[in-house]
Coordinates of C-alpha atoms in Angstrom, one line a residue:
X1 CA 139.6 115.7 221.4
X2 CA 141.7 116.1 218.3
X3 CA 140.1 113.1 216.8
X4 CA 140.0 110.9 219.9
X5 CA 136.9 109.2 221.2
X6 CA 137.1 110.6 224.7
X7 CA 137.4 114.3 225.8
X8 CA 138.2 116.3 228.8
X9 CA 135.1 118.5 229.1
X10 CA 134.4 121.6 231.3
X11 CA 132.7 121.9 230.5
X12 CA 121.9 119.7 203.4
X13 CA 122.1 119.9 199.5
X14 CA 124.4 122.8 198.6
X15 CA 125.0 125.2 195.8
X16 CA 127.9 127.6 195.7
X17 CA 127.3 130.0 192.9
X18 CA 130.8 131.3 192.2
X19 CA 132.7 128.8 194.3
X20 CA 135.4 128.2 191.6
X21 CA 136.4 131.8 191.9
X22 CA 136.8 131.3 195.6
X23 CA 139.0 128.2 195.1
X24 CA 136.2 125.7 196.0
X25 CA 134.7 123.0 193.9
X26 CA 131.3 123.9 192.4
X27 CA 128.4 122.0 193.9
X28 CA 125.5 120.4 192.2
X29 CA 122.1 121.9 192.2
X30 CA 120.4 125.1 191.1
X31 CA 121.7 128.3 192.6
X32 CA 119.3 129.5 195.2
X33 CA 118.1 133.1 195.2
X34 CA 118.8 135.4 198.2
X35 CA 116.2 135.3 200.9
X36 CA 113.7 138.0 200.5
X37 CA 111.9 137.8 203.9
X38 CA 112.7 136.8 207.4
X39 CA 113.7 133.2 208.0
X40 CA 116.6 131.0 206.8
X41 CA 118.4 132.4 203.8
X42 CA 120.8 135.1 202.7
X43 CA 120.7 138.5 201.2
X44 CA 123.2 141.1 199.8
X45 CA 123.1 144.6 201.2
X46 CA 125.7 145.8 198.8
X47 CA 128.7 145.6 201.2
X48 CA 127.9 142.4 203.0
X49 CA 126.4 139.0 202.7
X50 CA 123.7 138.9 205.4
X51 CA 122.9 135.3 206.6
X52 CA 119.8 134.5 208.7
X53 CA 119.9 131.1 210.3
X54 CA 116.2 131.0 210.7
X55 CA 116.7 130.7 214.5
X56 CA 117.7 133.7 216.6
X57 CA 121.0 134.5 214.8
X58 CA 121.7 136.9 211.9
X59 CA 125.3 137.6 210.9
X60 CA 127.1 139.7 208.2
X61 CA 130.3 139.0 206.3
X62 CA 132.1 141.7 204.4
X63 CA 132.2 141.2 200.7
X64 CA 135.5 143.1 200.6
X65 CA 137.7 141.1 203.0
X66 CA 135.7 138.4 204.6
X67 CA 135.5 140.0 208.1
X68 CA 132.5 139.1 210.3
X69 CA 131.1 142.5 210.8
X70 CA 127.8 141.8 212.6
X71 CA 126.6 139.1 215.0
X72 CA 123.0 139.7 216.1
X73 CA 121.5 137.2 218.5
X74 CA 117.9 137.8 219.6
X75 CA 118.1 141.4 218.4
X76 CA 121.3 142.3 220.3
X77 CA 124.5 143.0 218.4
X78 CA 127.5 141.2 220.0
X79 CA 130.2 141.8 217.3
X80 CA 132.9 144.4 217.5
X81 CA 135.0 146.4 219.9
X82 CA 137.2 149.4 219.4
X83 CA 135.9 149.7 215.9
X84 CA 137.3 146.3 214.9
X85 CA 135.7 143.3 213.2
X86 CA 136.1 139.6 213.8
X87 CA 138.5 137.9 211.4
X88 CA 141.5 135.7 210.6
X89 CA 144.7 137.1 212.1
X90 CA 144.5 140.9 212.3
X91 CA 142.2 140.9 209.2
X92 CA 142.8 140.0 205.6
X93 CA 143.2 142.4 202.8
X94 CA 141.0 142.6 199.7
X95 CA 139.7 139.1 199.1
X96 CA 137.3 137.2 196.9
X97 CA 134.2 136.6 198.8
X98 CA 131.3 134.4 197.5
X99 CA 128.1 132.9 198.9
X100 CA 125.8 130.0 198.0
X101 CA 122.8 128.2 199.4
X102 CA 121.2 124.9 198.8
X103 CA 118.7 123.3 201.1
X104 CA 119.6 123.7 204.7
X105 CA 123.2 125.0 204.3
X106 CA 124.6 128.4 203.4
X107 CA 128.4 128.8 202.8
X108 CA 130.4 132.0 202.6
X109 CA 133.8 131.4 201.0
X110 CA 136.8 133.8 201.4
X111 CA 140.0 133.6 199.4
X112 CA 143.0 135.8 200.2
X113 CA 146.0 134.7 198.2
X114 CA 146.7 131.1 199.1
X115 CA 144.5 131.3 202.3
X116 CA 140.9 130.1 202.1
X117 CA 138.4 130.7 204.9
X118 CA 134.7 129.6 205.2
X119 CA 131.6 130.4 207.2
X120 CA 128.7 128.0 207.2
X121 CA 125.2 128.3 208.6
X122 CA 122.6 125.5 209.1
X123 CA 118.9 126.2 209.1
X124 CA 117.5 126.5 212.5
X125 CA 120.8 126.6 214.4
X126 CA 122.4 129.5 216.3
X127 CA 125.8 128.4 215.2
X128 CA 128.4 129.5 212.7
X129 CA 130.8 126.8 211.4
X130 CA 134.2 128.0 210.4
X131 CA 137.1 126.4 208.4
X132 CA 140.5 127.9 207.6
X133 CA 142.9 126.5 205.0
X134 CA 146.4 127.9 205.3
X135 CA 148.8 126.7 202.6
X136 CA 152.0 128.6 203.4
X137 CA 153.5 131.3 205.6
X138 CA 152.1 134.2 203.6
X139 CA 149.9 134.8 206.7
X140 CA 152.3 134.6 209.6
X141 CA 150.3 133.0 212.4
X142 CA 146.8 131.6 212.2
X143 CA 144.1 132.6 214.6
X144 CA 140.5 133.6 214.4
X145 CA 139.5 136.3 216.8
X146 CA 135.8 136.9 217.7
X147 CA 135.6 140.5 218.9
X148 CA 132.8 141.2 221.3
X149 CA 131.3 144.5 222.4
X150 CA 132.2 145.8 225.8
X151 CA 129.8 145.5 228.7
X152 CA 127.9 142.4 227.5
X153 CA 129.8 139.9 229.7
X154 CA 131.5 140.2 233.1
X155 CA 135.3 140.3 233.2
X156 CA 135.6 137.7 236.0
X157 CA 137.7 134.9 234.5
X158 CA 141.2 134.2 235.8
X159 CA 142.6 134.1 232.3
X160 CA 140.9 137.4 231.3
X161 CA 142.8 140.6 231.4
X162 CA 142.2 144.3 231.5
X163 CA 144.4 147.0 229.9
X164 CA 145.8 149.2 232.6
X165 CA 148.4 152.0 232.7
X166 CA 151.0 149.7 234.3
X167 CA 152.8 147.6 231.7
X168 CA 154.9 144.8 233.2
X169 CA 156.5 143.3 230.1
X170 CA 156.6 144.1 226.4
X171 CA 153.2 145.6 225.4
X172 CA 151.1 142.6 226.4
X173 CA 151.5 141.9 230.1
X174 CA 149.8 144.3 232.6
X175 CA 149.5 144.9 236.3
X176 CA 146.3 145.9 238.1
X177 CA 146.4 148.4 240.9
X178 CA 146.3 145.5 243.4
X179 CA 149.4 143.9 242.0
X180 CA 147.7 141.1 240.1
X181 CA 148.9 140.6 236.5
X182 CA 146.9 140.0 233.4
X183 CA 147.8 139.1 229.8
X184 CA 146.0 137.7 226.8
X185 CA 148.7 135.0 226.9
X186 CA 147.5 133.5 230.2
X187 CA 145.4 130.7 229.0
X188 CA 145.7 128.5 232.1
X189 CA 144.2 125.6 230.2
X190 CA 146.1 123.2 227.9
X191 CA 144.4 122.4 224.6
X192 CA 143.5 118.9 225.9
X193 CA 141.7 120.5 228.9
X194 CA 138.9 122.3 227.1
X195 CA 136.4 121.8 224.3
X196 CA 135.0 125.4 224.3
X197 CA 135.7 128.8 225.7
X198 CA 133.4 131.8 226.1
X199 CA 131.1 133.7 228.4
X200 CA 127.6 133.5 229.8
X201 CA 125.3 136.0 231.5
X202 CA 123.0 133.3 232.6
X203 CA 120.6 134.1 229.9
X204 CA 122.9 134.4 226.9
X205 CA 126.1 132.3 226.2
X206 CA 128.6 133.1 223.5
X207 CA 131.2 130.4 222.9
X208 CA 133.9 129.2 220.5
X209 CA 134.0 125.5 220.3
X210 CA 137.5 124.5 219.2
X211 CA 138.4 122.4 216.2
X212 CA 140.3 119.1 216.6
X213 CA 143.5 121.0 216.0
X214 CA 144.8 118.3 213.6
X215 CA 146.7 120.9 211.6
X216 CA 147.8 123.0 214.7
X217 CA 151.1 122.6 216.3
X218 CA 152.4 122.0 219.9
X219 CA 150.5 118.8 220.8
X220 CA 147.9 118.2 223.5
X221 CA 149.6 120.1 226.3
X222 CA 150.1 123.4 224.4
X223 CA 148.8 126.6 225.9
X224 CA 147.8 129.6 223.9
X225 CA 145.6 132.6 223.8
X226 CA 141.9 131.7 224.7
X227 CA 140.2 134.9 225.5
X228 CA 140.6 138.4 226.9
X229 CA 138.6 141.3 228.0
X230 CA 139.5 145.0 228.1
X231 CA 138.0 148.4 228.5
X232 CA 137.0 148.3 224.8
X233 CA 135.5 144.8 224.8
X234 CA 136.4 141.2 224.7
X235 CA 137.9 138.6 222.4
X236 CA 137.6 134.9 222.0
X237 CA 140.3 133.0 220.1
X238 CA 140.7 129.9 218.1
X239 CA 144.5 129.6 217.7
X240 CA 145.4 127.4 214.8
X241 CA 149.1 128.2 214.8
X242 CA 150.9 130.4 217.3
X243 CA 154.7 130.8 217.5
X244 CA 154.9 131.6 221.3
X245 CA 156.9 128.8 223.0
X246 CA 156.2 126.6 220.1
X247 CA 157.9 123.2 220.0
X248 CA 156.9 122.1 216.5
X249 CA 157.1 123.3 212.9
X250 CA 154.0 124.9 211.5
X251 CA 151.5 122.5 209.8
X252 CA 149.5 123.6 206.8
X253 CA 146.1 122.6 205.4
X254 CA 142.5 122.8 206.4
X255 CA 141.5 123.2 210.0
X256 CA 138.0 123.0 211.3
X257 CA 135.3 123.2 211.8
X258 CA 135.4 125.4 214.8
X259 CA 132.1 126.8 215.9
X260 CA 130.8 130.2 217.1
X261 CA 127.8 129.1 219.2
X262 CA 125.2 131.2 220.9
X263 CA 122.9 129.7 223.6
X264 CA 120.3 130.7 226.1
X265 CA 123.0 130.9 228.7
X266 CA 124.1 127.3 229.0
X267 CA 127.2 125.6 227.6
X268 CA 127.3 124.8 223.9
X269 CA 125.9 121.4 222.9
X270 CA 128.3 118.5 223.3
X271 CA 127.4 117.5 219.8
X272 CA 129.6 120.3 218.6
X273 CA 132.7 119.2 220.5
X274 CA 135.8 118.1 218.6
X275 CA 135.7 114.3 218.0
X276 CA 131.9 114.4 218.5
X277 CA 130.8 116.8 215.8
X278 CA 129.3 115.1 212.8
X279 CA 129.6 117.1 209.6
X280 CA 128.6 114.7 206.9
X281 CA 126.4 117.6 205.7
X282 CA 129.7 119.4 204.7
X283 CA 131.1 116.5 202.6
X284 CA 129.7 118.0 199.3
X285 CA 130.4 121.7 200.0
X286 CA 133.6 121.8 198.0
X287 CA 135.7 123.1 200.9
X288 CA 139.3 123.1 199.9
X289 CA 141.3 120.4 201.7
X290 CA 138.2 118.8 203.3
X291 CA 138.4 115.1 204.1
X292 CA 135.2 113.5 205.3
X293 CA 134.9 110.6 207.7
X294 CA 135.2 108.0 204.9
X295 CA 138.7 109.3 204.1
X296 CA 140.0 108.9 207.6
X297 CA 141.1 106.0 209.8
X298 CA 141.6 105.0 213.4
X299 CA 144.4 103.8 215.7
X300 CA 143.5 101.6 218.7
X301 CA 145.7 100.0 221.3
X302 CA 144.6 97.0 223.4
X303 CA 146.6 98.3 226.4
X304 CA 149.7 99.7 227.9
X305 CA 151.8 97.9 230.5
X306 CA 154.6 99.4 232.6
X307 CA 152.4 102.3 233.6
X308 CA 152.5 104.1 237.0
X309 CA 148.8 104.0 237.7
X310 CA 149.1 107.1 239.9
X311 CA 149.3 109.2 236.7
X312 CA 147.1 109.8 233.7
X313 CA 148.5 108.6 230.4
X314 CA 148.0 110.2 227.0
X315 CA 148.7 108.7 223.6
X316 CA 149.7 111.1 220.8
X317 CA 150.0 110.8 217.1
X318 CA 152.1 113.3 215.1
X319 CA 153.8 113.8 211.8
X320 CA 154.6 116.8 209.7
X321 CA 151.1 117.0 208.3
X322 CA 148.8 116.3 211.3
X323 CA 148.5 115.6 215.1
X324 CA 146.0 113.8 217.3
X325 CA 145.8 112.5 220.8
X326 CA 143.6 110.6 223.2
X327 CA 143.6 109.3 226.8
X328 CA 144.7 105.8 227.8
X329 CA 142.2 104.1 230.0
X330 CA 143.2 104.1 233.6
X331 CA 142.4 100.4 234.2
X332 CA 144.5 98.9 231.4
X333 CA 145.8 101.6 229.0
X334 CA 143.4 100.9 226.2
X335 CA 143.1 103.8 223.8
X336 CA 141.3 104.7 220.5
X337 CA 142.0 107.7 218.4
X338 CA 139.6 108.2 215.5
X339 CA 139.2 110.7 212.6
X340 CA 142.9 110.4 211.6
X341 CA 144.1 111.4 208.2
X342 CA 146.0 108.6 206.3
X343 CA 149.7 108.5 206.9
X344 CA 152.5 107.2 209.1
X345 CA 152.8 108.8 212.5
X346 CA 155.1 108.8 215.5
X347 CA 153.0 107.4 218.3
X348 CA 154.1 108.7 221.7
X349 CA 152.9 107.5 225.2
X350 CA 153.0 110.3 227.8
X351 CA 153.1 109.8 231.6
X352 CA 151.5 113.1 232.5
X353 CA 153.3 115.3 230.0
X354 CA 156.5 113.2 229.9
X355 CA 157.2 111.1 226.9
X356 CA 158.1 107.6 228.0
X357 CA 157.6 105.5 224.9
X358 CA 157.4 106.0 221.1
X359 CA 156.8 103.9 218.0
X360 CA 155.4 104.2 214.5
X361 CA 151.8 103.6 213.4
X362 CA 150.4 103.7 209.9
X363 CA 146.8 104.8 209.3
X364 CA 144.7 104.0 206.2
X365 CA 141.4 105.5 205.2
X366 CA 138.4 103.6 206.4
X367 CA 140.4 101.2 208.5
X368 CA 141.5 100.7 212.1
X369 CA 145.1 100.1 212.9
X370 CA 145.1 97.8 216.0
X371 CA 148.3 97.7 218.0
X372 CA 149.2 95.0 220.4
X373 CA 149.9 95.7 224.0
X374 CA 152.6 98.4 224.4
X375 CA 155.1 97.6 227.1
X376 CA 156.8 100.7 228.5
X377 CA 160.3 99.7 229.6
X378 CA 161.0 100.5 233.3
X379 CA 164.1 102.4 232.3
X380 CA 162.1 104.8 230.1
X381 CA 160.4 106.3 233.2
X382 CA 163.0 108.2 235.3
X383 CA 160.6 108.0 238.2
X384 CA 161.3 104.3 238.5
X385 CA 165.0 104.8 239.4
X386 CA 165.9 104.3 243.0
X387 CA 166.9 107.6 244.6
X388 CA 168.5 108.7 247.9
X389 CA 166.1 111.8 247.7
X390 CA 163.9 113.3 245.1
X391 CA 162.2 116.7 244.7
X392 CA 159.1 116.7 242.5
X393 CA 157.7 114.0 240.3
X394 CA 158.9 112.9 237.0
X395 CA 155.8 113.8 235.0
X396 CA 157.0 116.4 232.5
X397 CA 155.5 119.4 234.5
X398 CA 156.6 121.6 237.3
X399 CA 153.4 120.7 239.1
X400 CA 153.7 120.8 242.9
X401 CA 156.7 123.2 242.9
X402 CA 156.3 126.6 244.4
X403 CA 154.2 129.0 242.2
X404 CA 153.7 126.3 239.6
X405 CA 149.9 126.6 239.3
X406 CA 149.8 130.4 239.4
X407 CA 152.4 130.7 236.6
X408 CA 149.9 129.4 234.0
X409 CA 147.8 132.5 234.4
X410 CA 150.1 135.2 236.0
X411 CA 153.4 136.9 235.5
X412 CA 156.3 135.9 237.9
X413 CA 156.1 139.4 239.4
X414 CA 152.5 138.9 240.4
X415 CA 151.7 139.9 244.0
X416 CA 150.2 136.4 244.6
X417 CA 153.5 134.7 243.9
X418 CA 155.5 133.4 246.8
X419 CA 159.1 134.5 247.1
X420 CA 161.2 133.0 244.3
X421 CA 164.2 132.6 246.6
X422 CA 164.6 130.4 249.6
X423 CA 166.6 127.2 250.2
X424 CA 165.3 123.6 250.7
X425 CA 166.1 121.0 253.3
X426 CA 165.6 117.3 252.3
X427 CA 163.5 115.6 255.0
X428 CA 161.6 118.7 255.9
X429 CA 158.4 117.3 254.3
X430 CA 158.0 120.4 252.0
X431 CA 160.9 119.9 249.7
X432 CA 158.8 120.2 246.5
X433 CA 156.4 123.0 247.6
X434 CA 159.3 125.1 248.9
X435 CA 161.4 124.7 245.7
X436 CA 160.5 127.3 243.0
X437 CA 159.1 126.0 239.8
X438 CA 161.3 128.3 237.7
X439 CA 164.9 129.4 238.1
X440 CA 166.4 132.5 236.5
X441 CA 170.0 133.7 236.3
X442 CA 169.1 137.2 237.5
X443 CA 166.4 136.2 240.1
X444 CA 167.1 133.1 242.1
X445 CA 170.2 131.4 240.7
X446 CA 172.2 129.6 243.4
X447 CA 169.4 128.1 245.4
X448 CA 170.7 125.6 247.9
X449 CA 169.4 122.1 248.6
X450 CA 170.6 120.8 252.0
X451 CA 170.8 117.0 252.6
X452 CA 172.5 114.4 254.8
X453 CA 174.2 111.2 253.6
X454 CA 174.9 108.0 255.4
X455 CA 178.5 106.9 255.7
X456 CA 178.0 104.3 252.9
X457 CA 176.4 106.9 250.7
X458 CA 179.1 109.4 251.3
X459 CA 181.7 106.9 250.3
X460 CA 180.4 106.5 246.8
X461 CA 180.0 108.5 243.7
X462 CA 176.4 109.3 242.7
X463 CA 174.4 110.7 239.8
X464 CA 172.4 113.8 240.2
X465 CA 169.6 114.5 237.7
X466 CA 167.7 117.7 237.0
X467 CA 164.7 117.4 234.7
X468 CA 163.5 120.6 232.9
X469 CA 160.4 121.2 230.8
X470 CA 161.5 124.3 228.9
X471 CA 164.1 127.0 229.0
X472 CA 164.3 130.7 228.1
X473 CA 167.5 132.2 226.5
X474 CA 169.3 128.9 226.8
X475 CA 169.1 128.8 230.6
X476 CA 170.3 125.5 232.0
X477 CA 171.5 124.3 235.4
X478 CA 175.0 124.1 236.6
X479 CA 175.8 122.7 240.0
X480 CA 178.3 122.9 242.8
X481 CA 178.5 120.5 245.8
X482 CA 179.8 121.8 249.1
X483 CA 181.6 124.6 247.3
X484 CA 184.4 122.2 246.4
X485 CA 183.2 120.5 243.3
X486 CA 181.6 122.2 240.3
X487 CA 180.1 120.6 237.3
X488 CA 180.8 121.6 233.7
X489 CA 178.3 123.9 232.0
X490 CA 176.1 121.5 230.1
X491 CA 175.2 122.1 226.5
X492 CA 171.7 123.7 226.0
X493 CA 169.1 121.3 224.6
X494 CA 166.8 122.5 221.8
X495 CA 164.1 124.7 223.2
X496 CA 161.7 127.3 221.8
X497 CA 163.4 130.7 221.2
X498 CA 160.5 132.9 222.3
X499 CA 159.2 133.9 225.7
X500 CA 157.8 131.1 227.8
X501 CA 158.1 131.4 231.6
X502 CA 156.6 134.9 231.7
X503 CA 153.7 134.2 229.3
X504 CA 152.1 131.3 231.1
X505 CA 153.9 128.4 229.5
X506 CA 156.3 125.8 230.9
X507 CA 155.7 123.5 227.9
X508 CA 158.9 123.1 225.9
X509 CA 161.0 120.0 225.2
X510 CA 161.5 117.9 228.3
X511 CA 165.2 117.2 229.0
X512 CA 167.2 115.6 231.7
X513 CA 170.6 116.9 232.8
X514 CA 172.8 114.4 234.5
X515 CA 175.9 115.1 236.7
X516 CA 178.3 112.5 237.9
X517 CA 179.4 113.6 241.4
X518 CA 182.5 112.0 242.7
X519 CA 182.7 110.6 246.3
X520 CA 185.3 113.2 247.1
X521 CA 182.6 115.9 246.9
X522 CA 180.6 114.6 249.8
X523 CA 181.0 115.5 253.5
X524 CA 182.1 112.5 255.5
X525 CA 180.4 113.8 258.7
X526 CA 177.0 112.1 258.6
X527 CA 175.5 114.7 260.9
X528 CA 176.4 117.6 258.6
X529 CA 174.3 118.8 255.7
X530 CA 175.7 118.6 252.2
X531 CA 175.0 121.7 250.1
X532 CA 173.9 121.4 246.5
X533 CA 173.8 124.8 244.8
X534 CA 171.9 125.1 241.5
X535 CA 172.9 127.9 239.2
X536 CA 171.5 129.0 235.9
X537 CA 174.2 129.2 233.2
X538 CA 173.7 131.2 230.0
X539 CA 175.2 134.2 228.3
X540 CA 171.8 135.1 226.8
X541 CA 168.7 136.9 228.1
X542 CA 168.4 140.3 229.7
X543 CA 167.5 141.1 233.3
X544 CA 165.1 139.9 236.0
X545 CA 162.4 137.5 234.7
X546 CA 163.7 137.9 231.2
X547 CA 167.1 136.7 232.1
X548 CA 168.0 133.1 231.2
X549 CA 165.8 130.7 233.0
X550 CA 164.4 127.2 233.1
X551 CA 161.4 125.3 234.4
X552 CA 161.9 122.3 236.7
X553 CA 160.3 118.9 236.4
X554 CA 162.2 116.9 239.1
X555 CA 165.5 116.8 240.9
X556 CA 167.0 113.6 242.4
X557 CA 170.2 112.0 243.7
X558 CA 170.4 108.4 242.6
X559 CA 171.6 105.5 244.7

């Protein structure tokens, strides 16, 4: 994915008649006439360009604003719900829309101010290839939403939602009558976890195959809108930039292709997946910002030492213009990331989702940058430190903590969530599963961890560490020990400013808080339990699950 060679899977001569007016370079060859009969080609019905792929798919694009207004597969119309079309963002205004055909490719070009959008069809394919080039913030976020008529697919996915009369939060989190919550935000999957999303009836499949996200933001572990279903119909998303719990600045430039694919019920072809899709046929289309394979390079590493082989490792590349990532091989840490735009990148090695190493790598067009073995220093992985006790794993996620898995596709108030309160005893065997993945000032601040120390341990000062993955409203942990020693309130690290914990995302900026606890704070009675209370400090936030909060990665007391 994202230009890498390996993926986590669930899983033409061209003429553009008035391409220059649409901001695309004109292409060589005679302008083809519109199709006059059934089969591959295009026609103009006055309001729309009608494209027949010559297979089982016919679609229409508005000549006014570039909306996809019709999507007919094997005679059935799939486009549209609640009177809405499919489009970029919430729909563009009046745009310049042009079309051209040469040989086996048809391209519809849409220009709206500085934004350019494209639909391409290939003869004999039931696919629509899309590109979007966003140059600035004149369009706030960047998403393509494919709106699907109601009743065509079952609403049976855990990250689907249904509008109900019970609103839990804002205007986008809802509760069903059984107490389960739903929201379009609850993606469950990280970007690196999927190549496509969609629905199938068993005889018809409708999918969006994502792009490589090279101009998106948030990295491989970002979660965003994927799909939703409601009483009016369903929506499939390709999110190219979304500000919710975003850790990076917005990137600009051409993104794509992403693909609307229709099948006879099965998954879309793996040949369409990001990092696998070959689009040399698009090299001469004149798509603004397009860079073909010949203008890209590769980064390869012979291996990574210093890994904890119990965890999966990911290697990411990022700069202000682009991002990519790929898995490190479990046996030796070898990695290869292809399709990379030329430039100098920060290369980051992630243990799980925790960054444990970074360096620089420069990529040139048509070349492979080969890196010698990367040695991750032992001190870079906090999990290597010797601890008296530890709750959770240092992997950059709240995985294993109470309610952690549920929180990627449900609201904290969901009936399926275990109680957010409850104290923890070290040595009980369920320390991690009993400790809540999230702490809020107004919900469960002041949770107690009970633990014993030996006489030698109680005679020494120790460092307590609390790792977090994100925070809402500047929530950060403050501690007391045995109600006699209280830490200072730590400064808040940089974190996203939007909602996070209530919209299915723990992914922010990993940060470790450290507290130097003096020996005088410990109990000298070795049979007695010391009490560590963890509070959430912040003057921001509102109430309940929108009070200041934070997500926990790991907690430990070092020797």
